[in-house]
Amino acid sequence: MSATPETTLAKILRSSRAIKQILVIDSVGLVIAKVLRTKPIEGIGALEASIFRSTEDIVEFLNLGKSILHLSVYDDYAILGIDIGIGSLVMVLDYKTRWPLDAELIDSAIRELIDLWVNQLGLEGYDFSNINSIKTILTKLYQGDRVPPFEVDDSAFDIVQELFSDIRNKMILANCITNELGLPIAYVNQPDFTMDSEELGGTLLAVDAIAKEKGQNAGLGVPIFSIVFTNQNKGFLIAHAGSMDGVEPLVFQTLFSLDKGFIPILSEVRNIIKNISKEYGDQLSQKLMDTIKIIFKQLFPEEEIPKEEVPAQKMDELNNMYVEIERNIDDSINYYMTMIGEFLELISSRCAEIQNSLDAYDQDLQKWIKENIPIFNNTPFEKKMDTQLEKWLSAKEIVENKLSKIEAKE
């Protein structure tokens, strides 16, 4: 059987259960080859082709080399695009299942594709030098140490300006906060990075705009963050940073070096957005921090993310909420245990009534958890809350098992 692009793509697909779709597109987004695990997402070819076209001018303007890899993370999936010379290799990733990919296998498969095209299509004179950077970038995407959390003084007159008074991570070349139109609000840069805030402010927004427009067209929603990596071991990231007065979106943009891996950059982004969120936080900025936490738990499964110092006032609020829900759960457990005891003694017809009541309370509790549990994350109450919820689920299971046995006897 002769080799085909699909057989090579299938090798990549099988390398990770997180890869749901993989395709090769040409420079305008038309699909050349694809293999799928799930229903195809229409429009991702147009998404990646548009982003790579826009980044060509951006990285040239910023003197960052040539864009090699693009990643946009959405609610359910991440879209990873790799420039392979005559087009792009595009992957749809379930990043919540598995974040790291096999860089060596992907690099080998891409070279296999190139050899196939050279032999079958006579592309010997074509420039495929871009692929020489792919393995390095994919490897560094998962490398490096997390930066410890830091807190900006809440009493600062302007949290953003205080935050941007210095660059703590020397791998960061420049940080910028703008509004949606690219107007700079805060800016800080390394001395050897000479571009001013006005030049940088609006330059990167084209990538964000395309990721939003094309992502929504493909049913992916709004990107949580987007990254572009270049063949000069550098890159830039764009993310929603919050909202001014709850209305005007803030956009965070950072240029960085990959010398020590991407993880220090990502953890620095988390720290910056967390501090900005004290004053300008919204649902999307919280989603960014939650997404980074998901990624870090995969990369550092046996390490506990350092607990952040919680202000005394917030500690009191969390303690009051914790005490209230602890009492609520204990009272509810006692109530249902008493009910099941009476039921067994009386052998009455209250089985359905108890089950309905149990389900109603559980729905209310799950709703409370969905609305309130994120504020306990990375605090001393996180594990305590987990214990309380496990206690409830265990008790609920006991009650339901007893109800099932009684119903079976009847």
GROMACS .gro file of C-alpha atoms in nm:
model
  410
    1MET     CA    1   0.000   0.000   0.000
    2SER     CA    2   0.146   0.338  -0.100
    3ALA     CA    3   0.193   0.602   0.168
    4THR     CA    4  -0.068   0.877   0.189
    5PRO     CA    5  -0.092   1.199   0.392
    6GLU     CA    6  -0.382   1.042   0.585
    7THR     CA    7  -0.171   0.750   0.710
    8THR     CA    8   0.090   0.994   0.838
    9LEU     CA    9  -0.172   1.215   1.004
   10ALA     CA   10  -0.321   0.907   1.169
   11LYS     CA   11   0.012   0.848   1.346
   12ILE     CA   12  -0.019   1.189   1.509
   13LEU     CA   13  -0.386   1.131   1.594
   14ARG     CA   14  -0.304   0.803   1.769
   15SER     CA   15  -0.020   0.960   1.969
   16SER     CA   16  -0.256   1.141   2.208
   17ARG     CA   17  -0.620   1.096   2.307
   18ALA     CA   18  -0.637   1.475   2.337
   19ILE     CA   19  -0.605   1.515   1.958
   20LYS     CA   20  -0.960   1.508   1.821
   21GLN     CA   21  -0.899   1.623   1.464
   22ILE     CA   22  -0.592   1.679   1.250
   23LEU     CA   23  -0.578   1.825   0.902
   24VAL     CA   24  -0.345   1.981   0.649
   25ILE     CA   25  -0.461   2.303   0.481
   26ASP     CA   26  -0.320   2.519   0.204
   27SER     CA   27  -0.240   2.889   0.239
   28VAL     CA   28  -0.604   2.995   0.196
   29GLY     CA   29  -0.750   2.735   0.433
   30LEU     CA   30  -0.864   2.465   0.190
   31VAL     CA   31  -0.831   2.115   0.336
   32ILE     CA   32  -0.572   1.893   0.166
   33ALA     CA   33  -0.597   1.594   0.401
   34LYS     CA   34  -0.763   1.515   0.734
   35VAL     CA   35  -0.830   1.242   0.990
   36LEU     CA   36  -1.094   1.279   1.260
   37ARG     CA   37  -1.202   1.130   1.590
   38THR     CA   38  -1.506   1.351   1.627
   39LYS     CA   39  -1.754   1.539   1.413
   40PRO     CA   40  -1.557   1.791   1.203
   41ILE     CA   41  -1.547   2.153   1.315
   42GLU     CA   42  -1.617   2.361   1.008
   43GLY     CA   43  -1.410   2.675   0.964
   44ILE     CA   44  -1.087   2.593   1.145
   45GLY     CA   45  -0.898   2.588   0.815
   46ALA     CA   46  -1.007   2.946   0.747
   47LEU     CA   47  -0.920   3.036   1.108
   48GLU     CA   48  -0.560   2.915   1.085
   49ALA     CA   49  -0.496   3.044   0.733
   50SER     CA   50  -0.617   3.391   0.834
   51ILE     CA   51  -0.408   3.397   1.149
   52PHE     CA   52  -0.088   3.289   0.974
   53ARG     CA   53  -0.141   3.554   0.704
   54SER     CA   54  -0.182   3.825   0.968
   55THR     CA   55   0.117   3.710   1.175
   56GLU     CA   56   0.354   3.729   0.878
   57ASP     CA   57   0.341   4.109   0.883
   58ILE     CA   58   0.327   4.132   1.263
   59VAL     CA   59   0.640   3.927   1.336
   60GLU     CA   60   0.828   4.108   1.060
   61PHE     CA   61   0.727   4.445   1.207
   62LEU     CA   62   0.833   4.332   1.556
   63ASN     CA   63   1.156   4.182   1.422
   64LEU     CA   64   1.071   3.842   1.575
   65GLY     CA   65   1.162   3.625   1.276
   66LYS     CA   66   0.895   3.404   1.115
   67SER     CA   67   0.579   3.271   1.278
   68ILE     CA   68   0.594   2.892   1.310
   69LEU     CA   69   0.323   2.787   1.553
   70HIS     CA   70  -0.008   2.939   1.662
   71LEU     CA   71  -0.231   2.828   1.949
   72SER     CA   72  -0.573   2.964   2.044
   73VAL     CA   73  -0.743   2.819   2.351
   74TYR     CA   74  -1.123   2.823   2.363
   75ASP     CA   75  -1.377   2.692   2.615
   76ASP     CA   76  -1.379   2.331   2.498
   77TYR     CA   77  -1.090   2.298   2.256
   78ALA     CA   78  -0.754   2.447   2.164
   79ILE     CA   79  -0.666   2.498   1.798
   80LEU     CA   80  -0.298   2.442   1.721
   81GLY     CA   81  -0.158   2.547   1.383
   82ILE     CA   82   0.193   2.471   1.257
   83ASP     CA   83   0.347   2.630   0.945
   84ILE     CA   84   0.484   2.346   0.731
   85GLY     CA   85   0.589   2.543   0.424
   86ILE     CA   86   0.315   2.484   0.168
   87GLY     CA   87   0.038   2.532   0.421
   88SER     CA   88  -0.038   2.443   0.782
   89LEU     CA   89  -0.085   2.137   0.997
   90VAL     CA   90  -0.388   2.202   1.221
   91MET     CA   91  -0.491   2.008   1.531
   92VAL     CA   92  -0.805   2.029   1.744
   93LEU     CA   93  -0.702   1.950   2.101
   94ASP     CA   94  -0.899   1.862   2.412
   95TYR     CA   95  -0.645   2.043   2.630
   96LYS     CA   96  -0.836   1.953   2.949
   97THR     CA   97  -0.768   1.584   2.883
   98ARG     CA   98  -0.399   1.612   2.803
   99TRP     CA   99  -0.196   1.926   2.745
  100PRO     CA  100   0.152   1.791   2.648
  101LEU     CA  101   0.200   1.646   2.299
  102ASP     CA  102   0.473   1.421   2.159
  103ALA     CA  103   0.701   1.679   1.996
  104GLU     CA  104   0.939   1.421   1.851
  105LEU     CA  105   0.663   1.215   1.688
  106ILE     CA  106   0.493   1.524   1.542
  107ASP     CA  107   0.823   1.653   1.405
  108SER     CA  108   0.897   1.312   1.250
  109ALA     CA  109   0.548   1.289   1.096
  110ILE     CA  110   0.577   1.636   0.943
  111ARG     CA  111   0.912   1.544   0.785
  112GLU     CA  112   0.748   1.229   0.652
  113LEU     CA  113   0.474   1.443   0.494
  114ILE     CA  114   0.732   1.672   0.336
  115ASP     CA  115   0.924   1.377   0.190
  116LEU     CA  116   0.598   1.240   0.052
  117TRP     CA  117   0.513   1.567  -0.122
  118VAL     CA  118   0.865   1.615  -0.257
  119ASN     CA  119   0.864   1.265  -0.409
  120GLN     CA  120   0.508   1.269  -0.543
  121LEU     CA  121   0.465   1.634  -0.641
  122GLY     CA  122   0.819   1.731  -0.735
  123LEU     CA  123   0.865   2.007  -0.475
  124GLU     CA  124   1.243   1.968  -0.443
  125GLY     CA  125   1.308   2.340  -0.480
  126TYR     CA  126   1.049   2.447  -0.225
  127ASP     CA  127   1.164   2.606   0.102
  128PHE     CA  128   1.065   2.383   0.394
  129SER     CA  129   1.317   2.532   0.640
  130ASN     CA  130   1.031   2.635   0.871
  131ILE     CA  131   0.996   2.281   0.997
  132ASN     CA  132   1.340   2.292   1.161
  133SER     CA  133   1.198   2.497   1.450
  134ILE     CA  134   0.887   2.288   1.517
  135LYS     CA  135   1.032   2.027   1.753
  136THR     CA  136   1.207   2.291   1.965
  137ILE     CA  137   0.895   2.506   2.000
  138LEU     CA  138   0.666   2.212   2.082
  139THR     CA  139   0.914   2.093   2.344
  140LYS     CA  140   0.950   2.434   2.506
  141LEU     CA  141   0.572   2.477   2.513
  142TYR     CA  142   0.568   2.240   2.813
  143GLN     CA  143   0.904   2.330   2.971
  144GLY     CA  144   1.011   2.552   3.257
  145ASP     CA  145   0.922   2.624   3.619
  146ARG     CA  146   0.624   2.814   3.749
  147VAL     CA  147   0.679   3.165   3.880
  148PRO     CA  148   0.570   3.205   4.245
  149PRO     CA  149   0.249   3.407   4.294
  150PHE     CA  150   0.286   3.771   4.389
  151GLU     CA  151   0.040   4.032   4.512
  152VAL     CA  152   0.025   4.401   4.427
  153ASP     CA  153  -0.064   4.617   4.727
  154ASP     CA  154  -0.441   4.667   4.732
  155SER     CA  155  -0.388   5.020   4.857
  156ALA     CA  156  -0.206   5.122   4.537
  157PHE     CA  157  -0.377   5.415   4.365
  158ASP     CA  158  -0.368   5.235   4.029
  159ILE     CA  159  -0.318   4.857   4.040
  160VAL     CA  160  -0.239   4.834   3.668
  161GLN     CA  161   0.026   5.107   3.675
  162GLU     CA  162   0.175   4.959   3.991
  163LEU     CA  163   0.181   4.617   3.827
  164PHE     CA  164   0.350   4.753   3.515
  165SER     CA  165   0.614   4.955   3.700
  166ASP     CA  166   0.871   4.680   3.640
  167ILE     CA  167   0.918   4.345   3.464
  168ARG     CA  168   0.969   4.072   3.723
  169ASN     CA  169   1.036   3.794   3.473
  170LYS     CA  170   1.339   3.873   3.258
  171MET     CA  171   1.211   3.642   2.981
  172ILE     CA  172   0.939   3.902   2.919
  173LEU     CA  173   1.042   4.158   2.655
  174ALA     CA  174   0.738   4.384   2.696
  175ASN     CA  175   0.395   4.388   2.860
  176CYS     CA  176   0.109   4.605   2.743
  177ILE     CA  177  -0.254   4.665   2.841
  178THR     CA  178  -0.478   4.828   2.581
  179ASN     CA  179  -0.845   4.879   2.517
  180GLU     CA  180  -1.015   4.699   2.226
  181LEU     CA  181  -0.898   4.967   1.982
  182GLY     CA  182  -0.533   4.926   2.079
  183LEU     CA  183  -0.504   5.245   2.284
  184PRO     CA  184  -0.229   5.181   2.545
  185ILE     CA  185  -0.333   5.200   2.910
  186ALA     CA  186  -0.013   5.062   3.064
  187TYR     CA  187   0.321   4.955   2.918
  188VAL     CA  188   0.657   4.829   3.040
  189ASN     CA  189   0.951   4.692   2.841
  190GLN     CA  190   1.308   4.571   2.868
  191PRO     CA  191   1.569   4.842   2.795
  192ASP     CA  192   1.688   4.667   2.479
  193PHE     CA  193   1.333   4.642   2.338
  194THR     CA  194   1.290   4.980   2.173
  195MET     CA  195   0.934   4.970   2.041
  196ASP     CA  196   0.702   5.216   2.215
  197SER     CA  197   0.353   5.147   2.349
  198GLU     CA  198   0.169   5.312   2.058
  199GLU     CA  199   0.347   5.088   1.805
  200LEU     CA  200   0.297   4.769   2.003
  201GLY     CA  201  -0.050   4.848   2.137
  202GLY     CA  202  -0.254   4.791   1.825
  203THR     CA  203  -0.017   4.561   1.636
  204LEU     CA  204  -0.111   4.234   1.804
  205LEU     CA  205  -0.485   4.295   1.811
  206ALA     CA  206  -0.527   4.163   1.456
  207VAL     CA  207  -0.456   3.809   1.578
  208ASP     CA  208  -0.706   3.844   1.862
  209ALA     CA  209  -0.971   3.984   1.628
  210ILE     CA  210  -0.930   3.694   1.382
  211ALA     CA  211  -0.933   3.433   1.660
  212LYS     CA  212  -1.258   3.586   1.788
  213GLU     CA  213  -1.435   3.626   1.454
  214LYS     CA  214  -1.331   3.296   1.298
  215GLY     CA  215  -1.365   3.113   1.629
  216GLN     CA  216  -1.724   3.226   1.669
  217ASN     CA  217  -1.797   3.134   1.306
  218ALA     CA  218  -1.665   2.784   1.378
  219GLY     CA  219  -1.879   2.754   1.691
  220LEU     CA  220  -1.576   2.765   1.923
  221GLY     CA  221  -1.670   3.091   2.094
  222VAL     CA  222  -1.429   3.359   2.214
  223PRO     CA  223  -1.060   3.268   2.267
  224ILE     CA  224  -0.939   3.258   2.627
  225PHE     CA  225  -0.590   3.338   2.502
  226SER     CA  226  -0.389   3.317   2.178
  227ILE     CA  227  -0.015   3.263   2.131
  228VAL     CA  228   0.223   3.285   1.836
  229PHE     CA  229   0.574   3.135   1.846
  230THR     CA  230   0.851   3.221   1.599
  231ASN     CA  231   1.170   3.063   1.468
  232GLN     CA  232   1.378   3.307   1.677
  233ASN     CA  233   1.277   3.138   2.003
  234LYS     CA  234   1.034   3.421   2.078
  235GLY     CA  235   0.662   3.478   2.076
  236PHE     CA  236   0.367   3.686   2.187
  237LEU     CA  237   0.047   3.619   2.379
  238ILE     CA  238  -0.286   3.803   2.379
  239ALA     CA  239  -0.556   3.756   2.643
  240HIS     CA  240  -0.864   3.927   2.782
  241ALA     CA  241  -0.758   4.099   3.106
  242GLY     CA  242  -1.090   4.223   3.246
  243SER     CA  243  -1.329   4.511   3.193
  244MET     CA  244  -1.310   4.879   3.283
  245ASP     CA  245  -1.629   4.991   3.456
  246GLY     CA  246  -1.766   4.647   3.366
  247VAL     CA  247  -1.806   4.757   3.004
  248GLU     CA  248  -1.483   4.836   2.818
  249PRO     CA  249  -1.270   4.522   2.761
  250LEU     CA  250  -0.903   4.529   2.855
  251VAL     CA  251  -0.656   4.334   2.638
  252PHE     CA  252  -0.327   4.203   2.780
  253GLN     CA  253  -0.038   4.159   2.537
  254THR     CA  254   0.308   4.026   2.612
  255LEU     CA  255   0.621   3.962   2.406
  256PHE     CA  256   0.857   3.700   2.543
  257SER     CA  257   1.161   3.481   2.494
  258LEU     CA  258   1.136   3.101   2.518
  259ASP     CA  259   1.490   3.058   2.656
  260LYS     CA  260   1.359   2.900   2.977
  261GLY     CA  261   1.043   2.747   2.835
  262PHE     CA  262   0.685   2.871   2.809
  263ILE     CA  263   0.565   2.769   3.157
  264PRO     CA  264   0.735   3.067   3.333
  265ILE     CA  265   0.563   3.296   3.082
  266LEU     CA  266   0.222   3.137   3.134
  267SER     CA  267   0.250   3.154   3.513
  268GLU     CA  268   0.357   3.519   3.491
  269VAL     CA  269   0.048   3.588   3.279
  270ARG     CA  270  -0.165   3.420   3.546
  271ASN     CA  271  -0.010   3.637   3.818
  272ILE     CA  272  -0.063   3.957   3.621
  273ILE     CA  273  -0.426   3.882   3.531
  274LYS     CA  274  -0.503   3.775   3.889
  275ASN     CA  275  -0.379   4.108   4.020
  276ILE     CA  276  -0.562   4.307   3.753
  277SER     CA  277  -0.878   4.112   3.839
  278LYS     CA  278  -0.884   4.265   4.186
  279GLU     CA  279  -1.020   4.579   4.026
  280TYR     CA  280  -1.123   4.486   3.672
  281GLY     CA  281  -1.194   4.112   3.687
  282ASP     CA  282  -1.483   3.955   3.498
  283GLN     CA  283  -1.602   3.612   3.388
  284LEU     CA  284  -1.357   3.579   3.099
  285SER     CA  285  -1.049   3.680   3.301
  286GLN     CA  286  -1.151   3.424   3.567
  287LYS     CA  287  -1.181   3.165   3.291
  288LEU     CA  288  -0.823   3.242   3.187
  289MET     CA  289  -0.693   3.174   3.538
  290ASP     CA  290  -0.900   2.855   3.565
  291THR     CA  291  -0.764   2.733   3.229
  292ILE     CA  292  -0.403   2.791   3.333
  293LYS     CA  293  -0.474   2.600   3.653
  294ILE     CA  294  -0.605   2.305   3.447
  295ILE     CA  295  -0.286   2.309   3.238
  296PHE     CA  296  -0.057   2.327   3.541
  297LYS     CA  297  -0.233   2.038   3.717
  298GLN     CA  298  -0.147   1.819   3.416
  299LEU     CA  299   0.216   1.929   3.405
  300PHE     CA  300   0.271   1.916   3.782
  301PRO     CA  301   0.027   1.645   3.901
  302GLU     CA  302   0.212   1.566   4.224
  303GLU     CA  303   0.290   1.922   4.317
  304GLU     CA  304   0.052   2.148   4.497
  305ILE     CA  305   0.018   2.494   4.348
  306PRO     CA  306   0.152   2.741   4.607
  307LYS     CA  307  -0.124   2.889   4.817
  308GLU     CA  308  -0.164   3.259   4.770
  309GLU     CA  309  -0.184   3.493   5.064
  310VAL     CA  310  -0.548   3.578   5.124
  311PRO     CA  311  -0.639   3.920   5.272
  312ALA     CA  312  -0.789   3.906   5.622
  313GLN     CA  313  -1.126   4.044   5.512
  314LYS     CA  314  -1.160   3.781   5.239
  315MET     CA  315  -1.052   3.510   5.485
  316ASP     CA  316  -1.338   3.613   5.715
  317GLU     CA  317  -1.585   3.604   5.425
  318LEU     CA  318  -1.462   3.262   5.314
  319ASN     CA  319  -1.471   3.131   5.670
  320ASN     CA  320  -1.830   3.246   5.717
  321MET     CA  321  -1.933   3.085   5.388
  322TYR     CA  322  -1.749   2.765   5.478
  323VAL     CA  323  -1.903   2.744   5.827
  324GLU     CA  324  -2.248   2.804   5.681
  325ILE     CA  325  -2.221   2.535   5.413
  326GLU     CA  326  -2.058   2.292   5.658
  327ARG     CA  327  -2.350   2.335   5.897
  328ASN     CA  328  -2.593   2.316   5.607
  329ILE     CA  329  -2.445   1.989   5.482
  330ASP     CA  330  -2.423   1.836   5.833
  331ASP     CA  331  -2.783   1.929   5.909
  332SER     CA  332  -2.896   1.788   5.576
  333ILE     CA  333  -2.705   1.463   5.629
  334ASN     CA  334  -2.857   1.422   5.977
  335TYR     CA  335  -3.200   1.500   5.837
  336TYR     CA  336  -3.183   1.241   5.560
  337MET     CA  337  -3.026   0.975   5.781
  338THR     CA  338  -3.311   1.023   6.028
  339MET     CA  339  -3.565   1.006   5.749
  340ILE     CA  340  -3.425   0.681   5.612
  341GLY     CA  341  -3.424   0.528   5.961
  342GLU     CA  342  -3.789   0.614   6.012
  343PHE     CA  343  -3.867   0.486   5.668
  344LEU     CA  344  -3.708   0.148   5.737
  345GLU     CA  345  -3.898   0.117   6.065
  346LEU     CA  346  -4.235   0.215   5.927
  347ILE     CA  347  -4.190   0.060   5.580
  348SER     CA  348  -4.405   0.337   5.445
  349SER     CA  349  -4.465   0.467   5.100
  350ARG     CA  350  -4.236   0.764   5.138
  351CYS     CA  351  -3.959   0.634   4.912
  352ALA     CA  352  -4.042   0.862   4.619
  353GLU     CA  353  -4.088   1.160   4.851
  354ILE     CA  354  -3.744   1.114   5.004
  355GLN     CA  355  -3.580   1.068   4.665
  356ASN     CA  356  -3.743   1.383   4.528
  357SER     CA  357  -3.639   1.581   4.832
  358LEU     CA  358  -3.287   1.441   4.811
  359ASP     CA  359  -3.262   1.533   4.442
  360ALA     CA  360  -3.397   1.883   4.504
  361TYR     CA  361  -3.143   1.952   4.777
  362ASP     CA  362  -2.863   1.807   4.565
  363GLN     CA  363  -2.961   2.031   4.272
  364ASP     CA  364  -2.959   2.337   4.499
  365LEU     CA  365  -2.624   2.235   4.642
  366GLN     CA  366  -2.472   2.175   4.297
  367LYS     CA  367  -2.599   2.516   4.186
  368TRP     CA  368  -2.437   2.675   4.493
  369ILE     CA  369  -2.114   2.489   4.418
  370LYS     CA  370  -2.110   2.603   4.054
  371GLU     CA  371  -2.163   2.966   4.156
  372ASN     CA  372  -1.935   2.980   4.460
  373ILE     CA  373  -1.668   2.708   4.450
  374PRO     CA  374  -1.422   2.904   4.224
  375ILE     CA  375  -1.365   3.165   4.495
  376PHE     CA  376  -1.230   2.895   4.728
  377ASN     CA  377  -0.965   2.784   4.476
  378ASN     CA  378  -0.604   2.839   4.584
  379THR     CA  379  -0.712   2.924   4.940
  380PRO     CA  380  -0.679   2.724   5.264
  381PHE     CA  381  -1.048   2.633   5.224
  382GLU     CA  382  -1.011   2.452   4.890
  383LYS     CA  383  -0.941   2.108   5.037
  384LYS     CA  384  -1.189   2.163   5.320
  385MET     CA  385  -1.460   2.233   5.067
  386ASP     CA  386  -1.364   1.917   4.875
  387THR     CA  387  -1.400   1.719   5.200
  388GLN     CA  388  -1.746   1.862   5.265
  389LEU     CA  389  -1.864   1.786   4.913
  390GLU     CA  390  -1.728   1.431   4.930
  391LYS     CA  391  -1.907   1.387   5.263
  392TRP     CA  392  -2.236   1.489   5.104
  393LEU     CA  393  -2.190   1.265   4.799
  394SER     CA  394  -2.107   0.967   5.023
  395ALA     CA  395  -2.416   1.024   5.236
  396LYS     CA  396  -2.634   1.071   4.928
  397GLU     CA  397  -2.507   0.742   4.787
  398ILE     CA  398  -2.590   0.560   5.113
  399VAL     CA  399  -2.944   0.697   5.116
  400GLU     CA  400  -3.001   0.612   4.749
  401ASN     CA  401  -2.867   0.258   4.795
  402LYS     CA  402  -3.102   0.196   5.086
  403LEU     CA  403  -3.394   0.335   4.889
  404SER     CA  404  -3.309   0.107   4.597
  405LYS     CA  405  -3.297  -0.201   4.821
  406ILE     CA  406  -3.633  -0.117   4.976
  407GLU     CA  407  -3.790  -0.057   4.637
  408ALA     CA  408  -3.651  -0.390   4.515
  409LYS     CA  409  -3.807  -0.575   4.810
  410GLU     CA  410  -4.143  -0.412   4.743
   0.00000   0.00000   0.00000
